[in-house]
mmCIF file of C-alpha atoms in Angstrom:
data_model
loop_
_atom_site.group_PDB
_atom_site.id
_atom_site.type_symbol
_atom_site.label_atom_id
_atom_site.label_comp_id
_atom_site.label_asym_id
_atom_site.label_seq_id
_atom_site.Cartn_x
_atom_site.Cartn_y
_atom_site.Cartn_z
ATOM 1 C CA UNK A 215 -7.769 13.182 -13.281
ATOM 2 C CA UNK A 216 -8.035 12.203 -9.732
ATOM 3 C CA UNK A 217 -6.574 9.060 -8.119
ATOM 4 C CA UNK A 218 -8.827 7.812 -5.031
ATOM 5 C CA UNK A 219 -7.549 5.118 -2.110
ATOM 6 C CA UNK A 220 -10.324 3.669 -0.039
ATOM 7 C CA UNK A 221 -8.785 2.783 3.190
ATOM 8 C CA UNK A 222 -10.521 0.687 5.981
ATOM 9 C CA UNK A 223 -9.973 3.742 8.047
ATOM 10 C CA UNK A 224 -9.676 6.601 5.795
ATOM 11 C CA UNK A 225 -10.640 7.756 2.225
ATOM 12 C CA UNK A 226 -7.646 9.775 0.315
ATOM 13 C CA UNK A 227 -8.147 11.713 -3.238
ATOM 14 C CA UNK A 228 -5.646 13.330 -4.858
ATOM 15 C CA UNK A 229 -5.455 14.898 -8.367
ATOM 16 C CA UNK A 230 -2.254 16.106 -9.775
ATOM 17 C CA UNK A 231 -0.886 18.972 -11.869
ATOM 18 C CA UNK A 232 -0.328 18.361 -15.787
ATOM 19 C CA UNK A 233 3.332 17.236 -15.434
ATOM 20 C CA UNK A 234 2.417 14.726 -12.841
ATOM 21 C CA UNK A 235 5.092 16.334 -10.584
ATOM 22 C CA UNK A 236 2.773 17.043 -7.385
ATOM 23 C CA UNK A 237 -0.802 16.832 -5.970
ATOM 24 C CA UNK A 238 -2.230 20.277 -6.294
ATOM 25 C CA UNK A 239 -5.256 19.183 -4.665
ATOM 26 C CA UNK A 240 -5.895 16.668 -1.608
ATOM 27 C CA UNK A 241 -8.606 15.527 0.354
ATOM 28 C CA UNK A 242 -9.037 12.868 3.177
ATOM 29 C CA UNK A 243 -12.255 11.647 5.040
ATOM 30 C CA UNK A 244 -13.351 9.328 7.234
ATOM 31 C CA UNK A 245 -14.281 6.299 5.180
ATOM 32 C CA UNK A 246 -17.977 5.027 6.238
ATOM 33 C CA UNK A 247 -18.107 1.930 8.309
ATOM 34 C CA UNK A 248 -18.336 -1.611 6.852
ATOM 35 C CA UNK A 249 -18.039 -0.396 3.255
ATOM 36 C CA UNK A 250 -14.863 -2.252 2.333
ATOM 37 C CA UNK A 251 -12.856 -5.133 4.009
ATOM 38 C CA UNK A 252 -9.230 -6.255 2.142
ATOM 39 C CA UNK A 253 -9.981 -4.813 -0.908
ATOM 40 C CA UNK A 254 -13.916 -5.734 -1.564
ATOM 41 C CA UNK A 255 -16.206 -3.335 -1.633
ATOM 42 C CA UNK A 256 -19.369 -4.371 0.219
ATOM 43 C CA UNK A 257 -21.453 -1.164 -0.316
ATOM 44 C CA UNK A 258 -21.113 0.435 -3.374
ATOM 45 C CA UNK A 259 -24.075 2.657 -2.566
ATOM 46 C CA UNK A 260 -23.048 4.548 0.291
ATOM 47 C CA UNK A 261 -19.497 4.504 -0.972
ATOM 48 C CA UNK A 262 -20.866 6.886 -4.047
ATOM 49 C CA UNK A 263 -23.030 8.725 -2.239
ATOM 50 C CA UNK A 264 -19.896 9.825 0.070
ATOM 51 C CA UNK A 265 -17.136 10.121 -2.566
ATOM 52 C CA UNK A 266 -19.957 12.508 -4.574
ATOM 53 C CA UNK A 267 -20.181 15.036 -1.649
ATOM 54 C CA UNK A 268 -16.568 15.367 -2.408
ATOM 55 C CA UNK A 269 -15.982 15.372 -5.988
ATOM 56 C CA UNK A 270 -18.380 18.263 -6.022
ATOM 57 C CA UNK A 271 -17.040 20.185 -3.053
ATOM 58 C CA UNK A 272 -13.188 20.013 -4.006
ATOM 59 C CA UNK A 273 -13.329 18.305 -7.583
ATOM 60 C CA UNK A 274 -15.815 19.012 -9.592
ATOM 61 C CA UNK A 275 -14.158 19.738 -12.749
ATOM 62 C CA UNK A 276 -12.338 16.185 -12.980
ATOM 63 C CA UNK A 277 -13.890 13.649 -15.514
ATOM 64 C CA UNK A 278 -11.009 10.314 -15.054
ATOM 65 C CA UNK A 279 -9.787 8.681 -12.252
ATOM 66 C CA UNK A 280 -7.567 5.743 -10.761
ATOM 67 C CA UNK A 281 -8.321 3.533 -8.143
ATOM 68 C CA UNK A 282 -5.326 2.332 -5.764
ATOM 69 C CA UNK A 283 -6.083 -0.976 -4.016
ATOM 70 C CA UNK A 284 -4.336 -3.126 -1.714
ATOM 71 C CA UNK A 285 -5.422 -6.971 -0.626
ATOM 72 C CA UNK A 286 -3.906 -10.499 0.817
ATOM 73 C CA UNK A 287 -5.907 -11.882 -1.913
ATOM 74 C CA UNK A 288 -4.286 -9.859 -4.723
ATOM 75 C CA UNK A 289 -1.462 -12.393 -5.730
ATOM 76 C CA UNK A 290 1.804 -10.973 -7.305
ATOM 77 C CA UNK A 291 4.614 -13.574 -8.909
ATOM 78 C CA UNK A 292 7.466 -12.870 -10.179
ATOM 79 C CA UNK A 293 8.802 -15.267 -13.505
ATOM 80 C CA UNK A 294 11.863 -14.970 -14.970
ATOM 81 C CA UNK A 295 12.418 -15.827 -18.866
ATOM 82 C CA UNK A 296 14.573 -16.035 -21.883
ATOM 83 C CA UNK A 297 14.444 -12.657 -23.267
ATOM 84 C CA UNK A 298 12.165 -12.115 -26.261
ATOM 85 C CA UNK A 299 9.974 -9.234 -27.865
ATOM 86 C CA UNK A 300 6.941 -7.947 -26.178
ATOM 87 C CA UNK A 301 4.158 -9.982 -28.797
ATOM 88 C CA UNK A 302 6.506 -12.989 -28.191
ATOM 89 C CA UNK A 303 6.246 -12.375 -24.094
ATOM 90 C CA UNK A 304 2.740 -11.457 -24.240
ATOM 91 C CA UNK A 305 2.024 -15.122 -25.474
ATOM 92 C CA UNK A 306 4.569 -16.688 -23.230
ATOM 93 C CA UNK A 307 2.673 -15.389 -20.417
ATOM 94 C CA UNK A 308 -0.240 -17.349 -21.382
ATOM 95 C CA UNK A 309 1.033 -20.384 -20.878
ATOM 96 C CA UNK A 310 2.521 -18.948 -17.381
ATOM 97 C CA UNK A 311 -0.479 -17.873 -15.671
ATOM 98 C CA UNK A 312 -1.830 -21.492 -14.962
ATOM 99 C CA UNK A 313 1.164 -22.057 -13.407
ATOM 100 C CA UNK A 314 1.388 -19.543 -10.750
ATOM 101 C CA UNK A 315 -2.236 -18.579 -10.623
ATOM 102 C CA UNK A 316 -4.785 -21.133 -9.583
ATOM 103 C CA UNK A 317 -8.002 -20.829 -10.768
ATOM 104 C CA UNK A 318 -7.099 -18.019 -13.250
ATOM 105 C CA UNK A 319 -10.780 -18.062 -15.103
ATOM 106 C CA UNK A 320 -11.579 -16.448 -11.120
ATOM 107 C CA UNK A 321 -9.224 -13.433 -11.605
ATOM 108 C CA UNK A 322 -8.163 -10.384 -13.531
ATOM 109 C CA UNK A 323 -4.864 -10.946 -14.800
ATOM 110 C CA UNK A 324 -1.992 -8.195 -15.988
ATOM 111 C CA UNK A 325 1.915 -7.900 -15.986
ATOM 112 C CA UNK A 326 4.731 -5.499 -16.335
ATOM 113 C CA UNK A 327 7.826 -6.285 -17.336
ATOM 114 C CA UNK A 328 10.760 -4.885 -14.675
ATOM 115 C CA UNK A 329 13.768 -5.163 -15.830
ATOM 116 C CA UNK A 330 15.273 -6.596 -18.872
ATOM 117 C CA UNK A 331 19.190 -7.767 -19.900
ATOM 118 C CA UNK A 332 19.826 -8.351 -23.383
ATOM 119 C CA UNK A 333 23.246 -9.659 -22.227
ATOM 120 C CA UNK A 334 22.042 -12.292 -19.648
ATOM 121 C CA UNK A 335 19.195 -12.981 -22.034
ATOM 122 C CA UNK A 336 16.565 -12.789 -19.274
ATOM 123 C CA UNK A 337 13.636 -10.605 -18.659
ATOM 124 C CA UNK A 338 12.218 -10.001 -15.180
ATOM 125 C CA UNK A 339 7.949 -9.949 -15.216
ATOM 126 C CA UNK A 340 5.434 -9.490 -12.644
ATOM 127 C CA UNK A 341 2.096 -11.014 -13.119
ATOM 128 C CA UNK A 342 -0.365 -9.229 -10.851
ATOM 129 C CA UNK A 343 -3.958 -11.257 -10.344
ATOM 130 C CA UNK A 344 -7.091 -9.798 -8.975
ATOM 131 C CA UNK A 345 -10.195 -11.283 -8.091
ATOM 132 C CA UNK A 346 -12.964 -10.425 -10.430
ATOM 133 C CA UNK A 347 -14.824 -9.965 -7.767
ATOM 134 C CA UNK A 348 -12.686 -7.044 -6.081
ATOM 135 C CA UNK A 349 -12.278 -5.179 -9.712
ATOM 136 C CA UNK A 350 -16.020 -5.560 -10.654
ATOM 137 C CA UNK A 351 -16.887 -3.235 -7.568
ATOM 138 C CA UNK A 352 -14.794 -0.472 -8.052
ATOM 139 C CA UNK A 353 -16.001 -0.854 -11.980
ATOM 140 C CA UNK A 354 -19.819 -0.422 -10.655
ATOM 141 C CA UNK A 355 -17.956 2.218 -8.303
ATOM 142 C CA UNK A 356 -16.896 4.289 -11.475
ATOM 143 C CA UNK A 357 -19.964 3.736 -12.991
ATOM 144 C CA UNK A 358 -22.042 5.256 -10.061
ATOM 145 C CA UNK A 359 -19.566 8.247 -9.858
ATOM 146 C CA UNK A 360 -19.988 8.742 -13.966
ATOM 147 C CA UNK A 361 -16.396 9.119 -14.319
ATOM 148 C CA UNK A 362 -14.316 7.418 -16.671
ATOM 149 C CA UNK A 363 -11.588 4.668 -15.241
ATOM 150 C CA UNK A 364 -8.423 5.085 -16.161
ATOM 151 C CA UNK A 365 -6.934 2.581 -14.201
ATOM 152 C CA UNK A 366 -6.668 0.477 -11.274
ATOM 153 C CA UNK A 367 -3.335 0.447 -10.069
ATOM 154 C CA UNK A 368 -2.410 -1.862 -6.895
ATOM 155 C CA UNK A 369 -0.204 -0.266 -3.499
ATOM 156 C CA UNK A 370 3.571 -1.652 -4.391
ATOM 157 C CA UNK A 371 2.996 -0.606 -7.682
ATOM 158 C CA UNK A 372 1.970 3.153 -7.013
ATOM 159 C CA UNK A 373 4.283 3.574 -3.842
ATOM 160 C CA UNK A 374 7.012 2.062 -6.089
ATOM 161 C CA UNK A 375 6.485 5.336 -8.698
ATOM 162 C CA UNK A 376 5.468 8.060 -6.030
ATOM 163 C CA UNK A 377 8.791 6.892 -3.724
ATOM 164 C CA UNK A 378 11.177 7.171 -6.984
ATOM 165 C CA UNK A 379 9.662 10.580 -8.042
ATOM 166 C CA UNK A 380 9.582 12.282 -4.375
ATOM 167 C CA UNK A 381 12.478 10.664 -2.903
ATOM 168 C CA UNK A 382 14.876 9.164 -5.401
ATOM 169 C CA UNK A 383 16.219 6.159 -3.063
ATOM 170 C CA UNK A 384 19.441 4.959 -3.731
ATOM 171 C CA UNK A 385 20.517 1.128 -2.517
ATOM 172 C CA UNK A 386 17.985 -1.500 -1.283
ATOM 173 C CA UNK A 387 15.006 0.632 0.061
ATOM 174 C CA UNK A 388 11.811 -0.798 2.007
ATOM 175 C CA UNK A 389 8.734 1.514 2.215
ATOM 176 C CA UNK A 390 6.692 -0.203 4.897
ATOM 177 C CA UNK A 391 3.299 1.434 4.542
ATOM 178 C CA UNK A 392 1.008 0.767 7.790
ATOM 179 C CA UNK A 393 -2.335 1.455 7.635
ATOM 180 C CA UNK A 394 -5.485 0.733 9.385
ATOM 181 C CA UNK A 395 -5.841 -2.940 9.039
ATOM 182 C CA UNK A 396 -2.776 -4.252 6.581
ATOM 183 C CA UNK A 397 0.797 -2.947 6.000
ATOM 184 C CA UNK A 398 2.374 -3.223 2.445
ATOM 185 C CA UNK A 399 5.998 -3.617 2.037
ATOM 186 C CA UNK A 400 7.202 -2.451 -0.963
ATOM 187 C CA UNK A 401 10.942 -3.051 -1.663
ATOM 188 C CA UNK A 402 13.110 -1.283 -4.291
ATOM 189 C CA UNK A 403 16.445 -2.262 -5.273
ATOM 190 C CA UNK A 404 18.976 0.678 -6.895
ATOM 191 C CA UNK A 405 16.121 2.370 -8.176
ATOM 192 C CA UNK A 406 13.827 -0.941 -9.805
ATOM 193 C CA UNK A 407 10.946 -2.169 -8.102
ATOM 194 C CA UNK A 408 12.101 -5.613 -6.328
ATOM 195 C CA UNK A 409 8.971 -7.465 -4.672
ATOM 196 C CA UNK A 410 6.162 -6.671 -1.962
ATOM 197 C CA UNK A 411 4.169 -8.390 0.643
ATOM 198 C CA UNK A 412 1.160 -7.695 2.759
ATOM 199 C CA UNK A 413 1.233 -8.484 6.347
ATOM 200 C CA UNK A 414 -1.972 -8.155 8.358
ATOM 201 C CA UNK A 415 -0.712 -5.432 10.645
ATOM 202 C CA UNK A 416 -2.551 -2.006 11.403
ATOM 203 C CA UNK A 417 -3.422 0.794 14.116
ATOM 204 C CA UNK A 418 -6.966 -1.024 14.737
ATOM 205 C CA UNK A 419 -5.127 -3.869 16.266
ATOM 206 C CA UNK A 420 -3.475 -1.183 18.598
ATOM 207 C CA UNK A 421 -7.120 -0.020 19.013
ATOM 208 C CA UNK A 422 -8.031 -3.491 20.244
ATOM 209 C CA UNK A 423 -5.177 -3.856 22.876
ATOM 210 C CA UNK A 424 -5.930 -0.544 24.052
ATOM 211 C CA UNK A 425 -9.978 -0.940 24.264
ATOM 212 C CA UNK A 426 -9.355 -4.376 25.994
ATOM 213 C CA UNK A 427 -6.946 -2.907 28.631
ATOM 214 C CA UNK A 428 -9.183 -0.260 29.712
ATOM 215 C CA UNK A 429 -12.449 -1.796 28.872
ATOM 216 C CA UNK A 430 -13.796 0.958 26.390
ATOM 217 C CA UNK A 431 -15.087 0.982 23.147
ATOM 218 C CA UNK A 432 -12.924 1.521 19.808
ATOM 219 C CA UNK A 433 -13.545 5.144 19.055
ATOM 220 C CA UNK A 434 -11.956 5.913 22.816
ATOM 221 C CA UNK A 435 -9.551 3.363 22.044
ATOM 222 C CA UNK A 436 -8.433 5.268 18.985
ATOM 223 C CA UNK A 437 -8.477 9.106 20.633
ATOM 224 C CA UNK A 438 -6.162 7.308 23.390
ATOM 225 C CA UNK A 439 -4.038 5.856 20.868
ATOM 226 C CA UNK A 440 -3.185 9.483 18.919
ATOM 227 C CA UNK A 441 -2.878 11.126 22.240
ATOM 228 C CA UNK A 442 -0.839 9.368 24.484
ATOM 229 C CA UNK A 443 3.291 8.758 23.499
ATOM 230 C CA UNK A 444 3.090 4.938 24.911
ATOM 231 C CA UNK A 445 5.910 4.087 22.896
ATOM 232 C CA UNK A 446 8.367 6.060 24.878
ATOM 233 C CA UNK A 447 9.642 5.301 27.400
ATOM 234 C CA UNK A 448 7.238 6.316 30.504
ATOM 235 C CA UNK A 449 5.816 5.090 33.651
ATOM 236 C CA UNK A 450 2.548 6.156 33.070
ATOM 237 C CA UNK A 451 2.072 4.086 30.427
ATOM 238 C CA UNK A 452 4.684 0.827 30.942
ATOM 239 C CA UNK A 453 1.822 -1.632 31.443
ATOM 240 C CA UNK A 454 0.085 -0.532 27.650
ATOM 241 C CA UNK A 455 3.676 0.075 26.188
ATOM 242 C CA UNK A 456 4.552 -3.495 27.501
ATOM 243 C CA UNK A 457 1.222 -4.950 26.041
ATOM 244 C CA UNK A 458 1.405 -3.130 22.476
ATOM 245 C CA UNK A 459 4.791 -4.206 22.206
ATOM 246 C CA UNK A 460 4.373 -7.769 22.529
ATOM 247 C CA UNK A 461 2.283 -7.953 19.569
ATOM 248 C CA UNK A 462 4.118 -5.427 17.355
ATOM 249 C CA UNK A 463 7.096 -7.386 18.250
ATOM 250 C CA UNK A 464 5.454 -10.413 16.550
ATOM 251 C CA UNK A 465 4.634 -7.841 13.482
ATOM 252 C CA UNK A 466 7.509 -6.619 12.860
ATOM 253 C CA UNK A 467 9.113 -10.432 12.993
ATOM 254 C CA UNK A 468 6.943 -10.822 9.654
ATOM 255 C CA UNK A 469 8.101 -8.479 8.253
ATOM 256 C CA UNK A 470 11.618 -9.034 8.808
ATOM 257 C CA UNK A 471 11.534 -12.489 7.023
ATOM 258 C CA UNK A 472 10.399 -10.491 4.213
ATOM 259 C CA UNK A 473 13.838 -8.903 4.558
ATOM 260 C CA UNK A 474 15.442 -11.976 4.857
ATOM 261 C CA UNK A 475 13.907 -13.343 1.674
ATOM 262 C CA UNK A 476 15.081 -10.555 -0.046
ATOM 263 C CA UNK A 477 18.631 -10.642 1.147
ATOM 264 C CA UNK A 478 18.867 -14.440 0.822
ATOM 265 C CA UNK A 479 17.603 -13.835 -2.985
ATOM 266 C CA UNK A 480 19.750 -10.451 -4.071
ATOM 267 C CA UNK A 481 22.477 -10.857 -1.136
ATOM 268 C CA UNK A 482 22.342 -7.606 0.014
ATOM 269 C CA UNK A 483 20.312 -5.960 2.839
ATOM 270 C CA UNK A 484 18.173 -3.258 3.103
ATOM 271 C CA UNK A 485 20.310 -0.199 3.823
ATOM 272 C CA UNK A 486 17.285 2.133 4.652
ATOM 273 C CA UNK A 487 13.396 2.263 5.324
ATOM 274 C CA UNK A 488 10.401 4.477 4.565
ATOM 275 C CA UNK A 489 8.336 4.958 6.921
ATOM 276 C CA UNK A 490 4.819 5.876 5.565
ATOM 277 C CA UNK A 491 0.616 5.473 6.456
ATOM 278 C CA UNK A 492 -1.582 6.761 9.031
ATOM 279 C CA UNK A 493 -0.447 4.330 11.777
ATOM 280 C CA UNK A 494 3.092 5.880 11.203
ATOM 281 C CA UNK A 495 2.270 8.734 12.958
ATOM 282 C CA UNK A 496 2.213 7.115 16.652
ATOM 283 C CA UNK A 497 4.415 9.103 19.276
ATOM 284 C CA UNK A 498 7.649 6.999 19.470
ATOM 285 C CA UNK A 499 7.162 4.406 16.672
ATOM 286 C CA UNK A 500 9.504 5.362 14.015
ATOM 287 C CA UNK A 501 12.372 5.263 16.800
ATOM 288 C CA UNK A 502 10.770 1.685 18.197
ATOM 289 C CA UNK A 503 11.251 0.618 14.599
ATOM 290 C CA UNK A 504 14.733 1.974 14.051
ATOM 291 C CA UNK A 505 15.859 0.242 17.074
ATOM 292 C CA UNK A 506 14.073 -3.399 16.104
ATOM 293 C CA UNK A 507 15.858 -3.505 12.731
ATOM 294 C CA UNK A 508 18.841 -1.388 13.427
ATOM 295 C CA UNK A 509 18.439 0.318 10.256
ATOM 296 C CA UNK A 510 17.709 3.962 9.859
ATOM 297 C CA UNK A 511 14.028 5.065 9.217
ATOM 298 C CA UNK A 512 13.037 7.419 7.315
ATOM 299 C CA UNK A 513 9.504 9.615 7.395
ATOM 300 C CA UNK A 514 7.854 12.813 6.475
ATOM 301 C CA UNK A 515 5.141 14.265 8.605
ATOM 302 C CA UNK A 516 3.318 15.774 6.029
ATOM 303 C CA UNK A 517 -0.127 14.623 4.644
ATOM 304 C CA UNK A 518 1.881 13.841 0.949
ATOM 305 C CA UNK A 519 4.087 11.458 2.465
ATOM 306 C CA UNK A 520 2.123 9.971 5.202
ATOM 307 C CA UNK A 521 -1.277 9.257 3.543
ATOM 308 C CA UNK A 522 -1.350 10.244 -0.178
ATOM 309 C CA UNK A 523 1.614 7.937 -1.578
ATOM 310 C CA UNK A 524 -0.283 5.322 -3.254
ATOM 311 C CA UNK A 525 -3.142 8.205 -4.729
ATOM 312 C CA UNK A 526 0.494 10.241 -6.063
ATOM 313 C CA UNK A 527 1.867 7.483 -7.596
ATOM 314 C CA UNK A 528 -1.741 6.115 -9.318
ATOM 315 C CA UNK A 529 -1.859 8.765 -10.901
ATOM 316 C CA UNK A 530 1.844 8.674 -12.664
ATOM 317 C CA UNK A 531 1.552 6.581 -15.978
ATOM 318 C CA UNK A 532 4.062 5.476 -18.063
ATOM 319 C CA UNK A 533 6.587 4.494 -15.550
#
């Protein structure tokens, strides 16, 4: 089985061994321009056509796959209630969904129930809603491809297994995944999946300082950007550093009331962070990070940790 993420900037497939323990197999490609935009895919043509090339060059044995996706319109509440057996929640949740989801009849609806406490007499659920509209194209997707779905799985959820399996964090843990266009903050608290968020936050809004700055187009904007340490401290580059930070500044502010929700709701902070996506790669960031939150940060340079996270942890059922 293979898990596939299609990024706004890159295209990740994994598969993994038969214990689920690693990838054994990885590949990552450019993903083709204008095909997908927070979430939707808008060309399910050319999409097939370049996931084809390859599935036969590096996995053309595999017959099932997963989709990972990520989106601001994929809506994910949390409801707490009296604890009762699963055919008793099941239809509980029924009644629920109007409440937190508007316009349900417009969405595909699941849940999975986090944690339960037979002595409190609560159980903690997710509901996670998708637009129909998202999970019809990566159904046509599958079709096209003539591989069987497995699953589609959404970010928090598979960096949420893949971070627990790799790295076993201990305490109140945010992985803050930045990618091309969004960044998903997953947050896990001794061990259990807490809550997420998406904040619209990516390297192609560093692209677009840097292409404004030095009037060029976005492909030299994005060469300049993997090239040049402008997050260090450095003369040479103290008007783009100044710039760049300005608006990560206002970036990372979102995402720090994200922290603060979570401490105001479990009183506790977050005692560490994960530092994971392409964008995390940038000369100098991790450190800029560190120092903004004055909490350590955490990252592995490899391609398993830095790009293949939510593909790993699609692919892990059961958990």
């Amino acid at each position: 089985m293979i898990g596939v993420d299609i990024g706004s900037f890159y295209t990740k497939i994994g598969s993994c061994d038969r214990k689920n323990d690693k990838l054994n197999n990885m590949a990552i490609e450019r993903t083709p321009q204008d095909c997908i935009r927070n979430g939707y895919l808008s060309d399910i043509n050319v999409l097939s056509d370049f996931l084809n090339e390859i599935l036969k060059r590096k996995f053309a044995k595999e017959k099932k796959l997963t989709f990972c996706i990520s989106s601001t319109d994929i809506i994910i509440r949390e409801i707490v209630l009296p604890f009762m057996k699963d055919d008793e929640l099941k239809n509980a949740l029924k009644y629920e969904i109007d409440q937190y989801i508007p316009n349900s009849d417009d969405y595909i609806v699941d849940y999975k129930q986090i944690e339960h406490d037979e002595g409190d007499k609560k159980i903690r659920t997710i509901i996670v809603a998708a637009p129909k509209e998202m999970i019809f194209g990566y159904l046509k997707l599958a079709k096209a491809l003539k591989l069987h779905l497995e699953v589609i799985d959404i970010y928090s959820n598979s960096i949420y297994k893949s971070i627990k399996k790799l790295c076993k964090p201990t305490g109140s843990t945010s992985v803050v995944n930045i990618g091309a266009e969004y960044t998903d903050i997953t947050i896990i608290n001794e061990g259990k999946y807490a809550f997420s968020r998406v904040v619209k936050f990516g390297g192609n809004d560093i692209n677009e300082i840097i292409a404004n700055m030095y009037d060029t187009d976005f492909k030299t904007a994005e060469e300049y950007k993997r090239e040049r340490p402008f997050f260090i401290n450095d003369e040479d580059y103290a008007s783009l550093r100044e710039n760049t930070e300005k608006y990560v500044n206002s970036k990372l502010s979102e995402i720090s009331r994200v922290f603060d929700f979570f401490e105001s709701s479990y009183h506790k902070g977050i005692n560490e962070i994960y530092l994971i996506g392409g964008t995390s790669r940038l000369t100098g960031l991790k450190r800029y990070i560190e120092d903004f939150f004055k909490i350590p940060v955490l990252s592995n340079d490899d391609d398993l940790h830095t790009y293949f996270m939510p593909v790993f942890g699609s692919l892990i059922r059961g958990e």
